[in-house]
Coordinates of C-alpha atoms in Angstrom, one line a residue:
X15 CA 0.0 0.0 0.0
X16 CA 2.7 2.5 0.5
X17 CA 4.2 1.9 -2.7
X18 CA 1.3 2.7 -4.3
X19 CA 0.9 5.9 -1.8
X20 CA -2.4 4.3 -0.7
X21 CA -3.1 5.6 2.7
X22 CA -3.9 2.5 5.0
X23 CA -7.5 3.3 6.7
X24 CA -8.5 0.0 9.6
X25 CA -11.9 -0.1 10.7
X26 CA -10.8 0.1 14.3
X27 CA -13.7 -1.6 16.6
X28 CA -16.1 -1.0 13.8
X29 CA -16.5 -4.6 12.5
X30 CA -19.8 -3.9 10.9
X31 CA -17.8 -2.5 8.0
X32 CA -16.5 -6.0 7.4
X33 CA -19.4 -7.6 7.9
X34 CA -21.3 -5.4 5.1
X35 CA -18.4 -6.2 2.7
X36 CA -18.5 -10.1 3.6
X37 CA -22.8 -9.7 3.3
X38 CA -22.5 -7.9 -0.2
X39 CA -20.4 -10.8 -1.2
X40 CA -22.2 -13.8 -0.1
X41 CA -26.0 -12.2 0.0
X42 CA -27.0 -15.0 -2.4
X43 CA -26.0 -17.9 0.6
X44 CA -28.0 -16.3 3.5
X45 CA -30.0 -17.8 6.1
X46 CA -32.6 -17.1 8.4
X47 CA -33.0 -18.4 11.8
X48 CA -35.4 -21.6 12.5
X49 CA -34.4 -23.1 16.1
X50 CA -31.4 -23.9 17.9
X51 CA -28.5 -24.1 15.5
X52 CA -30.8 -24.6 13.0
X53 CA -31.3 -22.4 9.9
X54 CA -33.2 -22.1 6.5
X55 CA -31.5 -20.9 3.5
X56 CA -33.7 -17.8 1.9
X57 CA -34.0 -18.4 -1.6
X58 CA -34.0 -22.4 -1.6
X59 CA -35.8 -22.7 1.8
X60 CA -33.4 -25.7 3.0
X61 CA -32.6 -26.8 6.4
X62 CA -28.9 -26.1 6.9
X63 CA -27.0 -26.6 10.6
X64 CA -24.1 -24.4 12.1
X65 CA -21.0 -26.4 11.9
X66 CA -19.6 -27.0 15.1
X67 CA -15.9 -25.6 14.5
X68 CA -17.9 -22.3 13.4
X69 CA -17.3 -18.9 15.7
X70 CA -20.9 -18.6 15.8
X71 CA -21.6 -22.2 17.2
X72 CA -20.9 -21.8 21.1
X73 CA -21.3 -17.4 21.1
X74 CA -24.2 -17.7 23.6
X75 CA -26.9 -16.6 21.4
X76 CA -28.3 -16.7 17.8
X77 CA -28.3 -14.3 15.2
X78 CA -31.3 -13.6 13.4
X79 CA -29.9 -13.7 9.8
X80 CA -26.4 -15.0 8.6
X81 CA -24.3 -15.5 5.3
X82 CA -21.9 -18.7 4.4
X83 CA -19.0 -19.5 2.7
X84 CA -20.0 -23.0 1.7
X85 CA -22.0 -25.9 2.6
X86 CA -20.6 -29.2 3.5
X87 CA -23.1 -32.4 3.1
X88 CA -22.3 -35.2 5.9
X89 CA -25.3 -36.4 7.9
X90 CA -26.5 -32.7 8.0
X91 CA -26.2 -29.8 5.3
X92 CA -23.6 -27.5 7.9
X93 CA -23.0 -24.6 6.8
X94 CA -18.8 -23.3 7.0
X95 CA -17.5 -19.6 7.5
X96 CA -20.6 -18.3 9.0
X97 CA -20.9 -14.4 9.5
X98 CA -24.0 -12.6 11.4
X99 CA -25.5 -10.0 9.0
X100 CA -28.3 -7.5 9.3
X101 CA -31.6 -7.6 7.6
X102 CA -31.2 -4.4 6.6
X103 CA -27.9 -5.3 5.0
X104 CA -29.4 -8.3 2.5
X105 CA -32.3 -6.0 1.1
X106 CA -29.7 -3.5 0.4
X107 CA -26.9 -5.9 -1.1
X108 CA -29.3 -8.1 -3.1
X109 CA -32.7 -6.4 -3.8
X110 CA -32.9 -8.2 -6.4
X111 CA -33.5 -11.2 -3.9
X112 CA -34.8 -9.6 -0.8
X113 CA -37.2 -7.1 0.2
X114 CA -37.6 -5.6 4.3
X115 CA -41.2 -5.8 5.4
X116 CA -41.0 -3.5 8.3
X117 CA -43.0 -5.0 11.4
X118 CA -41.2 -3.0 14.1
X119 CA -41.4 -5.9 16.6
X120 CA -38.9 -8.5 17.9
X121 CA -39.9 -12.3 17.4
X122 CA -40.5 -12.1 21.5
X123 CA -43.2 -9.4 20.9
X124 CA -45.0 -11.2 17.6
X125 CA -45.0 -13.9 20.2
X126 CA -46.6 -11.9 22.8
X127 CA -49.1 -10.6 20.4
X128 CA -50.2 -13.7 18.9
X129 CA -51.2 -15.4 22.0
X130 CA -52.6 -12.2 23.2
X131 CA -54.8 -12.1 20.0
X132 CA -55.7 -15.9 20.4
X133 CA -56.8 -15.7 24.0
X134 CA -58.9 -13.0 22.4
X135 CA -60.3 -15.4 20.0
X136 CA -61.2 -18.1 22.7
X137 CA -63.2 -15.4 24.5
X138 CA -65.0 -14.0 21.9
X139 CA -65.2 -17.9 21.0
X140 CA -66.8 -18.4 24.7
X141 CA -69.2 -15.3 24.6
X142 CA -70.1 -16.6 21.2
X143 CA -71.2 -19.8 22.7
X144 CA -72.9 -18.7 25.9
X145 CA -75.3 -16.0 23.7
X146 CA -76.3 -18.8 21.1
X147 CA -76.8 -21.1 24.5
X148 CA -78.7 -18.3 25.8
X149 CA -80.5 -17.6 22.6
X150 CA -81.5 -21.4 21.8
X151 CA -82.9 -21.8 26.1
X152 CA -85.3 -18.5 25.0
X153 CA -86.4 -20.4 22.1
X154 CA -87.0 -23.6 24.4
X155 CA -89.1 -21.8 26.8
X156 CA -91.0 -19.9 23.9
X157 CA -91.6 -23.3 22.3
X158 CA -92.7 -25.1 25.5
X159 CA -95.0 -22.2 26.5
X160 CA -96.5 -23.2 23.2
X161 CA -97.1 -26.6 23.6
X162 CA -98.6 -26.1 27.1
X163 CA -101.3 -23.8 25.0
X164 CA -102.0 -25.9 22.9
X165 CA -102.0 -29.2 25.4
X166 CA -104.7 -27.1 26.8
X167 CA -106.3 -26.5 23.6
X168 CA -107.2 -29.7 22.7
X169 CA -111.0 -30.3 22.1
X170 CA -112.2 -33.8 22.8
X171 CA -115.8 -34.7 21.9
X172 CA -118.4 -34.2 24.1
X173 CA -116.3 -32.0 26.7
X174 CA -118.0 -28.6 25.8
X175 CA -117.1 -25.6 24.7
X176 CA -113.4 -24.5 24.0
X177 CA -111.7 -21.8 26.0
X178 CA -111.1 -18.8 24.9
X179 CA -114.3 -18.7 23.1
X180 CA -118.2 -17.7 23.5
X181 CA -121.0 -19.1 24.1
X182 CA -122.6 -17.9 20.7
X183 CA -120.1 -19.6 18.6
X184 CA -120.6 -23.2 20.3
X185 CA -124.6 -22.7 19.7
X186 CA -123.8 -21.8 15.9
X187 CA -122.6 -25.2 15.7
X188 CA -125.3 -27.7 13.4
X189 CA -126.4 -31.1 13.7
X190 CA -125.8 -33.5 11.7
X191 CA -127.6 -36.5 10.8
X192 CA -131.2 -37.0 11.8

């Protein structure tokens, strides 16, 4: 470099630097985080593994999104040279493979909100139930205070005249025969 008069410029403790140069170089082998050790490649959607010798392997936590070097098949797909990269980083290296769809929430907080909004559900579920159980015992009574109307309704011959009605429309009635 100083034969060429280059002046030599280090990142100092800014390794994010390196890590966009490495990311704009290996965008295309990226993966996103599925469980523990386990990832899923972005663009072919296969299962790969940290390799144990990797840095990444025993750090203590996860990174969301990575980029390899290379793969290496032996009873799992590992992946080898493993950097952490940001999100960010992919869509603007490779938007012609990635896009950012902004939630502004952690994966802790989608959690949160998704059982929040299904113990939602399972009330609304229960008030649901209890109106149409409420709804269909109204219905009951309405139908058995019916039937005891017309239980009591019932004409049988010879038992005189119905209730509920006058004495001038039982003497309308004709005989018949002689």
């Amino acid at each position: 470099m100083t034969q060429h008069k280059i002046p030599i410029v280090s990142c100092g403790h800014d390794w994010d630097v390196i890590r966009k140069a490495i990311c704009s170089a290996y965008f295309q082998n990226a993966a996103k985080f599925k469980s523990v050790g386990e990832y899923v490649n972005c663009r072919t959607g296969m299962p790969c593994h940290l390799h144990p010798s990797s840095a990444l392997y025993g750090l203590g936590y996860t990174p969301d999104y990575i980029v390899y070097h290379e793969l290496v098949m032996t009873s799992k797909e590992y992946m080898q040279c493993v950097t952490a990269v940001e999100p960010e980083w992919l869509a603007e290296m490779g938007p012609m493979f990635f896009s950012i769809k902004e939630s502004h929430q952690s994966r802790m907080e989608t959690r949160k909100k998704e059982k929040a909004d299904k113990e939602a559900m399972g009330r609304e579920m229960e008030a649901a139930l209890a109106k149409k159980a409420a709804e269909e015992a109204q219905v009951a009574a309405r139908e058995n205070a019916l039937r005891s109307v017309e239980r009591g309704a019932i004409v049988v011959p010879g038992s005189g005249p119905r209730p509920g009605t006058t004495p001038s429309m039982s003497s309308r009635r004709k005989k018949i025969g002689l």
